[in-house]
XYZ file of N, CA, C and O in Angstrom:
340
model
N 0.847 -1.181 0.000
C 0.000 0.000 0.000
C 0.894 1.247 0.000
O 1.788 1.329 0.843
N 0.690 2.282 -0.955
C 1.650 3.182 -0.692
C 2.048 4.254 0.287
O 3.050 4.907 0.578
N 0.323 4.081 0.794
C 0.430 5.201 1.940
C 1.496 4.606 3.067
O 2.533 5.070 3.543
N 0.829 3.467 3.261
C 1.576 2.654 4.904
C 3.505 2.926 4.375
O 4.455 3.023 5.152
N 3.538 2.981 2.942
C 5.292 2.898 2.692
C 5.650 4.205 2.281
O 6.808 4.247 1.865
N 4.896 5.559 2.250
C 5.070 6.928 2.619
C 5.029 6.956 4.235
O 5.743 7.623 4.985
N 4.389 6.393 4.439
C 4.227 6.828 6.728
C 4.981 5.874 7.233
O 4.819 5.647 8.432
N 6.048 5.022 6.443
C 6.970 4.178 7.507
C 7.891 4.629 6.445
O 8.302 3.550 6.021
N 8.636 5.807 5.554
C 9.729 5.914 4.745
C 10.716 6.147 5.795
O 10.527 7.071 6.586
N 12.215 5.070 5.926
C 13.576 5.274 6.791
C 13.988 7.005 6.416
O 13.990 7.518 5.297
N 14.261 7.545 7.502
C 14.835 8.807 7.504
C 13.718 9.937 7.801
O 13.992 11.127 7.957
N 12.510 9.427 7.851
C 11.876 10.651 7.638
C 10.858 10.502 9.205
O 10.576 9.425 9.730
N 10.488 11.726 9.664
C 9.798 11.610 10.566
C 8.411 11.928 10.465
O 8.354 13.157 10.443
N 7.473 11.534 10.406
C 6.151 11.827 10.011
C 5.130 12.390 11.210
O 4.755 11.860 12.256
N 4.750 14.104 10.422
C 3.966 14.401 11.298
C 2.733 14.258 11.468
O 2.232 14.573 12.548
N 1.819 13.649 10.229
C 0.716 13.373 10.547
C 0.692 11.520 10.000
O 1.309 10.825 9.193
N -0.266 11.360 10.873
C -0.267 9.585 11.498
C -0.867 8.653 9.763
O -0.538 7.611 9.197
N -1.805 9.702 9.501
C -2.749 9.109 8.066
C -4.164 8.922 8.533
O -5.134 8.773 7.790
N -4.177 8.949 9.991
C -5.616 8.469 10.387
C -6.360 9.524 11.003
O -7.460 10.023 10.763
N -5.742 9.670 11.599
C -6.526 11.628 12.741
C -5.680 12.383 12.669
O -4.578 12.288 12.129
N -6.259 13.391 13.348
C -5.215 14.840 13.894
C -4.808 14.299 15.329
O -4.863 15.174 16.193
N -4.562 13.526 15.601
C -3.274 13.091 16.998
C -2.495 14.235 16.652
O -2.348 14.384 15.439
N -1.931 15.123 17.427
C -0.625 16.092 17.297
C -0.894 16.981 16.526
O -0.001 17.643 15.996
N -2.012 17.163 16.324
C -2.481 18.369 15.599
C -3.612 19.527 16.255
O -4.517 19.094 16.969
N -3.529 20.727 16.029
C -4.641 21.743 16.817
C -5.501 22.476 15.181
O -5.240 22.523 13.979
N -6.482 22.885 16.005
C -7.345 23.499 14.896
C -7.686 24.284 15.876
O -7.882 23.966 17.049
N -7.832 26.413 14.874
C -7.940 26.913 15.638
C -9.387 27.164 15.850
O -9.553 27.704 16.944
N -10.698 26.935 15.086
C -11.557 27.387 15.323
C -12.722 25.847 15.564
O -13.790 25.870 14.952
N -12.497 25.017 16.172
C -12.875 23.800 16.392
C -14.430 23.555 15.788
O -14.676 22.641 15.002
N -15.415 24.486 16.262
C -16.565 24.621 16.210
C -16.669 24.796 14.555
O -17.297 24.022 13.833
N -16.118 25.665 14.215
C -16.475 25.710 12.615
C -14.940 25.201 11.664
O -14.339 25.668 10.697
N -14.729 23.785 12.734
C -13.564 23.350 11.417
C -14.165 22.653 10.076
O -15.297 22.169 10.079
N -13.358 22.638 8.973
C -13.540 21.867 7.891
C -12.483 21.034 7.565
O -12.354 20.667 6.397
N -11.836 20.739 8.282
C -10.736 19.849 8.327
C -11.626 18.403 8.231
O -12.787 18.258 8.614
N -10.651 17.255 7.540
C -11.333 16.197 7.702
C -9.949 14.882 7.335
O -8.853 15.231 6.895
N -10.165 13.994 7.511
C -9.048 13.516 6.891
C -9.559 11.808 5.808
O -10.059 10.729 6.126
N -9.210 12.249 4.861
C -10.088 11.523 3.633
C -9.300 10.266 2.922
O -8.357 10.822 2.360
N -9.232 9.262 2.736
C -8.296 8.855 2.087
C -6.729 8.909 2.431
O -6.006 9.074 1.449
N -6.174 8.809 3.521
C -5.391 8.990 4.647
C -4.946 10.373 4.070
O -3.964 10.201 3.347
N -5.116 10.966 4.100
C -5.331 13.413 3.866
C -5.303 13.738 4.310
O -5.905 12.948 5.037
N -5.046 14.738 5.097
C -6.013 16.018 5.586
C -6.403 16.897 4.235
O -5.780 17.145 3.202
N -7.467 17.186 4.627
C -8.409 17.776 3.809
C -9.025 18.873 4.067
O -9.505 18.815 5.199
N -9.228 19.804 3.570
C -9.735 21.183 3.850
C -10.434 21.293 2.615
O -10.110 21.151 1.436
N -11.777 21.669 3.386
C -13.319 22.088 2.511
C -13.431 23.271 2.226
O -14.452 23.551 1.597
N -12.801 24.019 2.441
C -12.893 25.852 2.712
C -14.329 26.484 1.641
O -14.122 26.207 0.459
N -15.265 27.017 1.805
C -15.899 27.472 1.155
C -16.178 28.712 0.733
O -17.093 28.978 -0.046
N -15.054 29.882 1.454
C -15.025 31.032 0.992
C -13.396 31.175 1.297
O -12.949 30.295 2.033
N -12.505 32.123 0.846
C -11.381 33.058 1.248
C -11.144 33.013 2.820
O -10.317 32.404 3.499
N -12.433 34.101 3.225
C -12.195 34.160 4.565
C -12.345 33.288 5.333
O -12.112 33.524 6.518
N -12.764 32.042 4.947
C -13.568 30.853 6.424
C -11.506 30.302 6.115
O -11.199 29.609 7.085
N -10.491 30.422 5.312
C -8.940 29.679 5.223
C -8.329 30.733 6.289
O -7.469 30.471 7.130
N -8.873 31.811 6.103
C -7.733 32.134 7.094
C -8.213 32.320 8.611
O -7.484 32.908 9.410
N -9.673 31.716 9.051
C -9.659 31.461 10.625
C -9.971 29.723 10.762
O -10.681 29.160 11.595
N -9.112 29.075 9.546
C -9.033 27.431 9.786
C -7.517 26.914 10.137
O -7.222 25.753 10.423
N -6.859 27.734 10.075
C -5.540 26.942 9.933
C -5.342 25.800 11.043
O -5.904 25.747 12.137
N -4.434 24.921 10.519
C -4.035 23.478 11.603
C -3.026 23.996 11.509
O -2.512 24.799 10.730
N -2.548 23.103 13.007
C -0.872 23.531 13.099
C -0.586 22.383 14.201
O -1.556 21.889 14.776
N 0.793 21.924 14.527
C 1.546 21.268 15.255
C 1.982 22.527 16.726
O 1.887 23.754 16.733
N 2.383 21.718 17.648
C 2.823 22.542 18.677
C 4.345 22.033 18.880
O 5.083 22.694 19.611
N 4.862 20.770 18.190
C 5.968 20.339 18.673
C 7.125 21.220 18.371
O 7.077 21.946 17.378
N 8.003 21.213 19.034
C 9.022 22.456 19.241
C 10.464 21.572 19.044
O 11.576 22.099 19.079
N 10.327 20.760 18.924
C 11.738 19.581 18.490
C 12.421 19.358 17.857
O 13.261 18.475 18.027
N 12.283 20.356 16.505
C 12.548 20.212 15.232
C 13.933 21.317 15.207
O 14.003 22.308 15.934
N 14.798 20.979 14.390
C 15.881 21.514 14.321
C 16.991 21.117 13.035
O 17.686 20.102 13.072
N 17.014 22.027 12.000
C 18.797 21.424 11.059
C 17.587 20.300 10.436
O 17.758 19.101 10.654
N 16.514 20.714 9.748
C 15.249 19.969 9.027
C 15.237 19.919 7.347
O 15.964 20.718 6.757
N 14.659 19.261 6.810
C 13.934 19.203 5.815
C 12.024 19.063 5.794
O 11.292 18.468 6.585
N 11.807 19.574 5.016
C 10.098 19.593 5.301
C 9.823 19.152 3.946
O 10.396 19.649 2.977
N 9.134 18.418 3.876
C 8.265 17.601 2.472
C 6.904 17.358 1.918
O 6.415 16.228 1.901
N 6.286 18.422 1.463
C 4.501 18.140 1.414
C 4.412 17.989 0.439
O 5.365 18.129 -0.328
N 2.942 17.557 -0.026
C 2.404 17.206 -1.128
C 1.293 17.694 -1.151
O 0.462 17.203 -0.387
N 0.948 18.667 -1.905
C -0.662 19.322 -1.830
C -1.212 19.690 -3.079
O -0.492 19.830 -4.068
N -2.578 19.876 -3.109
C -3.188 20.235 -4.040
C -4.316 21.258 -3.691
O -5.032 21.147 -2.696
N -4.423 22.506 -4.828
C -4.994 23.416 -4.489
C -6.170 23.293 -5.940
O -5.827 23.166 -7.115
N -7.653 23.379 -5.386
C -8.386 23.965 -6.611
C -8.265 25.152 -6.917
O -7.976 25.785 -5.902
N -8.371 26.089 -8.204
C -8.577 27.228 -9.108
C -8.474 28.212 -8.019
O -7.583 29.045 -8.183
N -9.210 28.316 -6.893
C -9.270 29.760 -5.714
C -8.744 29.419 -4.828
O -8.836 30.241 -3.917
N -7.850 28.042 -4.437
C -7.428 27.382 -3.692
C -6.230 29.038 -2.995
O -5.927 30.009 -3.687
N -5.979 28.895 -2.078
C -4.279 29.372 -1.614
C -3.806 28.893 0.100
O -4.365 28.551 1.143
N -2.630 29.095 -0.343
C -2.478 27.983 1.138
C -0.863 28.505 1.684
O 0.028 29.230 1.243
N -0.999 28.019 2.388
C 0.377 28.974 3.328
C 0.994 27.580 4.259
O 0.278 26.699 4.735
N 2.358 27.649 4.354
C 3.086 26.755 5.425
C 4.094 27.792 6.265
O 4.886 28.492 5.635
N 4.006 27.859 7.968
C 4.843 28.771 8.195
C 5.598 28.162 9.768
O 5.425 27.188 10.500
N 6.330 29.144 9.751
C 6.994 28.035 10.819
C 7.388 29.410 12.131
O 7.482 30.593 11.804
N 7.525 29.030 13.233
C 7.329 30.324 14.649
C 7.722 29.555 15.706
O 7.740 30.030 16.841
């Protein structure tokens, strides 16, 4: 299966599991659209403004001397941001 041999690749540390948000926060809980589809996370966003009071994020602080590796896809009005603090 390719997912299970992307989420066990040697060298790499994986932050999301494939199954839930374990280790993950959402900031507006009540009106998230987060979902996780096809081992994804997934974001439904239905306007501009509902992306920028959805963001997910990690809290782990461990990371150091990194590489970061995503794979995403945006529809036509799609826009998306990765940031690091």
């Amino acid at each position: 299966d390719a997912v299970a041999t992307r989420l066990s690749e040697p060298g790499w540390v994986q932050l999301f599991n494939g199954k839930d948000f374990t280790g993950w926060y959402m900031s507006a809980k009540e009106n998230n659209i987060w979902a996780v589809e096809n081992n994804t996370m997934v974001n439904r966003i239905g306007t501009a403004k509902a992306a920028l009071w959805n963001p997910i994020y990690s809290k782990r602080q461990d990371y150091q001397n990194f590489h970061l590796r995503v794979q995403a896809r945006l529809n036509a009005q799609g826009k998306a941001s990765i940031g690091f603090g």
